[in-house]
């Protein structure tokens, strides 16, 4: 059952191993409705695995994930319907190279949501406009810059009208001048009230764009708190070390 009072997204004691490697160890976290939570931490600390467990690309070994109070990690959950509620943007865009920007957006709308061609086109046009790419609707990915491709990927995820958006280092593959345009779209989305869980190395985005920050280290939530406090006065030695390397 979905309840308004429950956190929009909640992870409780999520554990995940690959073979003998414990990648997530009892991870618990919450994202309130309309909140943006940034996940930071060293490479290999389990950030991507965490996001993959949230939208069930990977099933947790134990613990659970709930959306609006409804557990989605139980056997018997309709995974396709759970996944349409949670959009995800990856580091490497994952656009279809042989399709225009607009078709990249309309194909999943037609195949998954069964929209008519005209409804799918209309939705794609609106979203391409929202991410500032109206003029590029008919270009294939190869004609677009990395920043533009990532904005198409964001538009494609938003077109499914998800309740929650996950971003996994969405700007890490981009040249510095393109990082800004993608972060601007993410800030705009955050400001519009989307519930977001964002893995990022962009500490500026975390500081200004996040309500809270979660620091992952060796598969655990090592520290969490309001963004400004976490980044200005980290409490744990591990976070102090991490920040001294990335800031
Ligand atoms: P991060 O995103 O923080 O860099 P990941 O979640 O990608 O960390 O990876 C955490 C650890 O889990 C790493 O040691 C990685 O090698 C391991 N790992 C991730 N996915 C798999 C997998 N499918 N099979 C085996 N090991 C994996
Ligand atoms: Mg990762």
PDB file of C-alpha atoms in Angstrom, residues 41-180:
ATOM      1  CA  UNK A  41      32.230   7.896  -1.953  1.00  0.00           C
ATOM      2  CA  UNK A  42      35.339   6.303  -3.403  1.00  0.00           C
ATOM      3  CA  UNK A  43      35.315   4.101  -6.475  1.00  0.00           C
ATOM      4  CA  UNK A  44      34.317   0.540  -5.553  1.00  0.00           C
ATOM      5  CA  UNK A  45      32.384   1.577  -2.442  1.00  0.00           C
ATOM      6  CA  UNK A  46      29.122   0.160  -3.843  1.00  0.00           C
ATOM      7  CA  UNK A  47      27.366   3.279  -5.169  1.00  0.00           C
ATOM      8  CA  UNK A  48      26.357   1.815  -8.537  1.00  0.00           C
ATOM      9  CA  UNK A  49      25.309  -1.448  -6.932  1.00  0.00           C
ATOM     10  CA  UNK A  50      23.141   0.546  -4.549  1.00  0.00           C
ATOM     11  CA  UNK A  51      21.305   2.268  -7.428  1.00  0.00           C
ATOM     12  CA  UNK A  52      20.984  -1.023  -9.305  1.00  0.00           C
ATOM     13  CA  UNK A  53      19.324  -2.568  -6.274  1.00  0.00           C
ATOM     14  CA  UNK A  54      16.894   0.352  -6.086  1.00  0.00           C
ATOM     15  CA  UNK A  55      15.489  -0.236  -9.532  1.00  0.00           C
ATOM     16  CA  UNK A  56      15.958  -3.994  -9.351  1.00  0.00           C
ATOM     17  CA  UNK A  57      18.535  -4.342 -12.095  1.00  0.00           C
ATOM     18  CA  UNK A  58      20.179  -6.340  -9.343  1.00  0.00           C
ATOM     19  CA  UNK A  59      18.249  -8.049  -6.524  1.00  0.00           C
ATOM     20  CA  UNK A  60      19.414  -7.451  -2.945  1.00  0.00           C
ATOM     21  CA  UNK A  61      20.405 -10.633  -1.059  1.00  0.00           C
ATOM     22  CA  UNK A  62      18.542  -9.356   1.971  1.00  0.00           C
ATOM     23  CA  UNK A  63      16.872  -6.200   3.188  1.00  0.00           C
ATOM     24  CA  UNK A  64      14.242  -4.333   1.245  1.00  0.00           C
ATOM     25  CA  UNK A  65      13.522  -1.338  -0.909  1.00  0.00           C
ATOM     26  CA  UNK A  66      10.185   0.460  -0.703  1.00  0.00           C
ATOM     27  CA  UNK A  67       8.598   3.155  -2.809  1.00  0.00           C
ATOM     28  CA  UNK A  68       5.926   5.155  -1.022  1.00  0.00           C
ATOM     29  CA  UNK A  69       5.791   2.485   1.688  1.00  0.00           C
ATOM     30  CA  UNK A  70       5.311  -0.339  -0.812  1.00  0.00           C
ATOM     31  CA  UNK A  71       8.062  -2.966  -0.755  1.00  0.00           C
ATOM     32  CA  UNK A  72       9.248  -3.593  -4.319  1.00  0.00           C
ATOM     33  CA  UNK A  73      11.938  -6.172  -3.568  1.00  0.00           C
ATOM     34  CA  UNK A  74       9.547  -8.908  -2.492  1.00  0.00           C
ATOM     35  CA  UNK A  75       9.134 -11.908  -4.784  1.00  0.00           C
ATOM     36  CA  UNK A  76       5.969 -11.466  -6.758  1.00  0.00           C
ATOM     37  CA  UNK A  77       6.444  -7.730  -7.308  1.00  0.00           C
ATOM     38  CA  UNK A  78       5.668  -6.657 -10.857  1.00  0.00           C
ATOM     39  CA  UNK A  79       9.192  -5.566 -11.796  1.00  0.00           C
ATOM     40  CA  UNK A  80       8.199  -3.818 -14.985  1.00  0.00           C
ATOM     41  CA  UNK A  81       5.669  -1.692 -13.213  1.00  0.00           C
ATOM     42  CA  UNK A  82       8.087  -0.978 -10.349  1.00  0.00           C
ATOM     43  CA  UNK A  83      10.743   0.039 -12.877  1.00  0.00           C
ATOM     44  CA  UNK A  84       8.504   2.467 -14.718  1.00  0.00           C
ATOM     45  CA  UNK A  85       8.161   4.315 -11.390  1.00  0.00           C
ATOM     46  CA  UNK A  86      11.926   4.750 -11.127  1.00  0.00           C
ATOM     47  CA  UNK A  87      13.947   6.338 -13.947  1.00  0.00           C
ATOM     48  CA  UNK A  88      17.693   5.915 -14.238  1.00  0.00           C
ATOM     49  CA  UNK A  89      20.399   7.837 -16.049  1.00  0.00           C
ATOM     50  CA  UNK A  90      23.792   6.191 -16.552  1.00  0.00           C
ATOM     51  CA  UNK A  91      27.278   7.524 -17.105  1.00  0.00           C
ATOM     52  CA  UNK A  92      27.366   6.382 -20.723  1.00  0.00           C
ATOM     53  CA  UNK A  93      23.981   7.600 -22.013  1.00  0.00           C
ATOM     54  CA  UNK A  94      23.099   4.239 -23.617  1.00  0.00           C
ATOM     55  CA  UNK A  95      21.238   5.808 -26.548  1.00  0.00           C
ATOM     56  CA  UNK A  96      20.386   3.783 -29.651  1.00  0.00           C
ATOM     57  CA  UNK A  97      22.950   5.019 -32.215  1.00  0.00           C
ATOM     58  CA  UNK A  98      20.784   4.393 -35.268  1.00  0.00           C
ATOM     59  CA  UNK A  99      17.807   6.418 -34.036  1.00  0.00           C
ATOM     60  CA  UNK A 100      17.215  10.154 -33.845  1.00  0.00           C
ATOM     61  CA  UNK A 101      17.050  11.852 -30.453  1.00  0.00           C
ATOM     62  CA  UNK A 102      13.291  11.930 -30.743  1.00  0.00           C
ATOM     63  CA  UNK A 103      12.953   8.240 -31.661  1.00  0.00           C
ATOM     64  CA  UNK A 104      15.208   7.312 -28.749  1.00  0.00           C
ATOM     65  CA  UNK A 105      12.483   8.793 -26.585  1.00  0.00           C
ATOM     66  CA  UNK A 106       9.416   7.597 -28.474  1.00  0.00           C
ATOM     67  CA  UNK A 107      10.406   3.946 -28.948  1.00  0.00           C
ATOM     68  CA  UNK A 108      10.212   3.012 -25.245  1.00  0.00           C
ATOM     69  CA  UNK A 109       7.035   5.065 -24.895  1.00  0.00           C
ATOM     70  CA  UNK A 110       5.403   3.072 -27.675  1.00  0.00           C
ATOM     71  CA  UNK A 111       6.819  -0.332 -26.677  1.00  0.00           C
ATOM     72  CA  UNK A 112       6.548  -0.135 -22.903  1.00  0.00           C
ATOM     73  CA  UNK A 113       3.743   2.351 -22.263  1.00  0.00           C
ATOM     74  CA  UNK A 114       1.912   1.518 -25.519  1.00  0.00           C
ATOM     75  CA  UNK A 115       1.368   5.172 -26.384  1.00  0.00           C
ATOM     76  CA  UNK A 116       0.104   6.054 -29.852  1.00  0.00           C
ATOM     77  CA  UNK A 117       2.622   7.521 -32.265  1.00  0.00           C
ATOM     78  CA  UNK A 118       1.184  11.002 -31.937  1.00  0.00           C
ATOM     79  CA  UNK A 119       1.062  10.911 -28.130  1.00  0.00           C
ATOM     80  CA  UNK A 120       4.629   9.588 -27.980  1.00  0.00           C
ATOM     81  CA  UNK A 121       5.820  12.276 -30.420  1.00  0.00           C
ATOM     82  CA  UNK A 122       4.083  14.975 -28.458  1.00  0.00           C
ATOM     83  CA  UNK A 123       5.642  13.847 -25.198  1.00  0.00           C
ATOM     84  CA  UNK A 124       9.104  13.617 -26.787  1.00  0.00           C
ATOM     85  CA  UNK A 125       8.815  17.112 -28.267  1.00  0.00           C
ATOM     86  CA  UNK A 126       7.836  18.562 -24.883  1.00  0.00           C
ATOM     87  CA  UNK A 127      10.738  16.866 -23.120  1.00  0.00           C
ATOM     88  CA  UNK A 128      13.336  17.734 -25.739  1.00  0.00           C
ATOM     89  CA  UNK A 129      12.237  21.317 -25.299  1.00  0.00           C
ATOM     90  CA  UNK A 130      12.552  21.010 -21.533  1.00  0.00           C
ATOM     91  CA  UNK A 131      16.194  19.900 -21.826  1.00  0.00           C
ATOM     92  CA  UNK A 132      16.917  22.571 -24.451  1.00  0.00           C
ATOM     93  CA  UNK A 133      17.243  20.277 -27.471  1.00  0.00           C
ATOM     94  CA  UNK A 134      14.247  21.090 -29.646  1.00  0.00           C
ATOM     95  CA  UNK A 135      16.516  21.927 -32.559  1.00  0.00           C
ATOM     96  CA  UNK A 136      18.213  18.534 -32.362  1.00  0.00           C
ATOM     97  CA  UNK A 137      15.148  16.294 -32.287  1.00  0.00           C
ATOM     98  CA  UNK A 138      15.968  14.682 -35.625  1.00  0.00           C
ATOM     99  CA  UNK A 139      19.698  14.254 -35.129  1.00  0.00           C
ATOM    100  CA  UNK A 140      21.256  10.910 -34.331  1.00  0.00           C
ATOM    101  CA  UNK A 141      23.467  10.606 -31.238  1.00  0.00           C
ATOM    102  CA  UNK A 142      26.687  10.755 -33.326  1.00  0.00           C
ATOM    103  CA  UNK A 143      25.723  14.301 -34.351  1.00  0.00           C
ATOM    104  CA  UNK A 144      25.292  15.397 -30.753  1.00  0.00           C
ATOM    105  CA  UNK A 145      27.885  16.347 -28.153  1.00  0.00           C
ATOM    106  CA  UNK A 146      28.233  14.219 -25.033  1.00  0.00           C
ATOM    107  CA  UNK A 147      26.324  16.795 -23.018  1.00  0.00           C
ATOM    108  CA  UNK A 148      23.509  16.819 -25.553  1.00  0.00           C
ATOM    109  CA  UNK A 149      23.390  13.017 -25.615  1.00  0.00           C
ATOM    110  CA  UNK A 150      23.121  12.904 -21.854  1.00  0.00           C
ATOM    111  CA  UNK A 151      20.300  15.454 -21.964  1.00  0.00           C
ATOM    112  CA  UNK A 152      18.481  13.196 -24.451  1.00  0.00           C
ATOM    113  CA  UNK A 153      18.996  10.303 -22.018  1.00  0.00           C
ATOM    114  CA  UNK A 154      17.486  12.395 -19.224  1.00  0.00           C
ATOM    115  CA  UNK A 155      14.551  13.351 -21.443  1.00  0.00           C
ATOM    116  CA  UNK A 156      14.052   9.684 -22.330  1.00  0.00           C
ATOM    117  CA  UNK A 157      13.952   8.703 -18.654  1.00  0.00           C
ATOM    118  CA  UNK A 158      11.564  11.563 -17.804  1.00  0.00           C
ATOM    119  CA  UNK A 159       9.270  10.634 -20.686  1.00  0.00           C
ATOM    120  CA  UNK A 160       8.264   7.513 -18.754  1.00  0.00           C
ATOM    121  CA  UNK A 161       6.938   9.892 -16.073  1.00  0.00           C
ATOM    122  CA  UNK A 162       8.824   8.259 -13.194  1.00  0.00           C
ATOM    123  CA  UNK A 163       8.203   9.240  -9.583  1.00  0.00           C
ATOM    124  CA  UNK A 164      11.846   8.891  -8.661  1.00  0.00           C
ATOM    125  CA  UNK A 165      14.998   9.529 -10.671  1.00  0.00           C
ATOM    126  CA  UNK A 166      18.364   7.850 -10.125  1.00  0.00           C
ATOM    127  CA  UNK A 167      21.552   9.288 -11.608  1.00  0.00           C
ATOM    128  CA  UNK A 168      24.757   7.244 -11.691  1.00  0.00           C
ATOM    129  CA  UNK A 169      27.679   9.605 -12.313  1.00  0.00           C
ATOM    130  CA  UNK A 170      25.724  11.218 -15.125  1.00  0.00           C
ATOM    131  CA  UNK A 171      28.451  13.780 -15.811  1.00  0.00           C
ATOM    132  CA  UNK A 172      31.585  11.652 -15.318  1.00  0.00           C
ATOM    133  CA  UNK A 173      32.065  10.834 -18.996  1.00  0.00           C
ATOM    134  CA  UNK A 174      31.705  14.470 -20.105  1.00  0.00           C
ATOM    135  CA  UNK A 175      34.187  17.172 -20.960  1.00  0.00           C
ATOM    136  CA  UNK A 176      34.163  19.923 -18.330  1.00  0.00           C
ATOM    137  CA  UNK A 177      32.270  22.444 -20.436  1.00  0.00           C
ATOM    138  CA  UNK A 178      29.447  19.962 -20.921  1.00  0.00           C
ATOM    139  CA  UNK A 179      29.194  19.017 -17.277  1.00  0.00           C
ATOM    140  CA  UNK A 180      27.517  22.349 -16.559  1.00  0.00           C
TER     141      UNK A 180
END
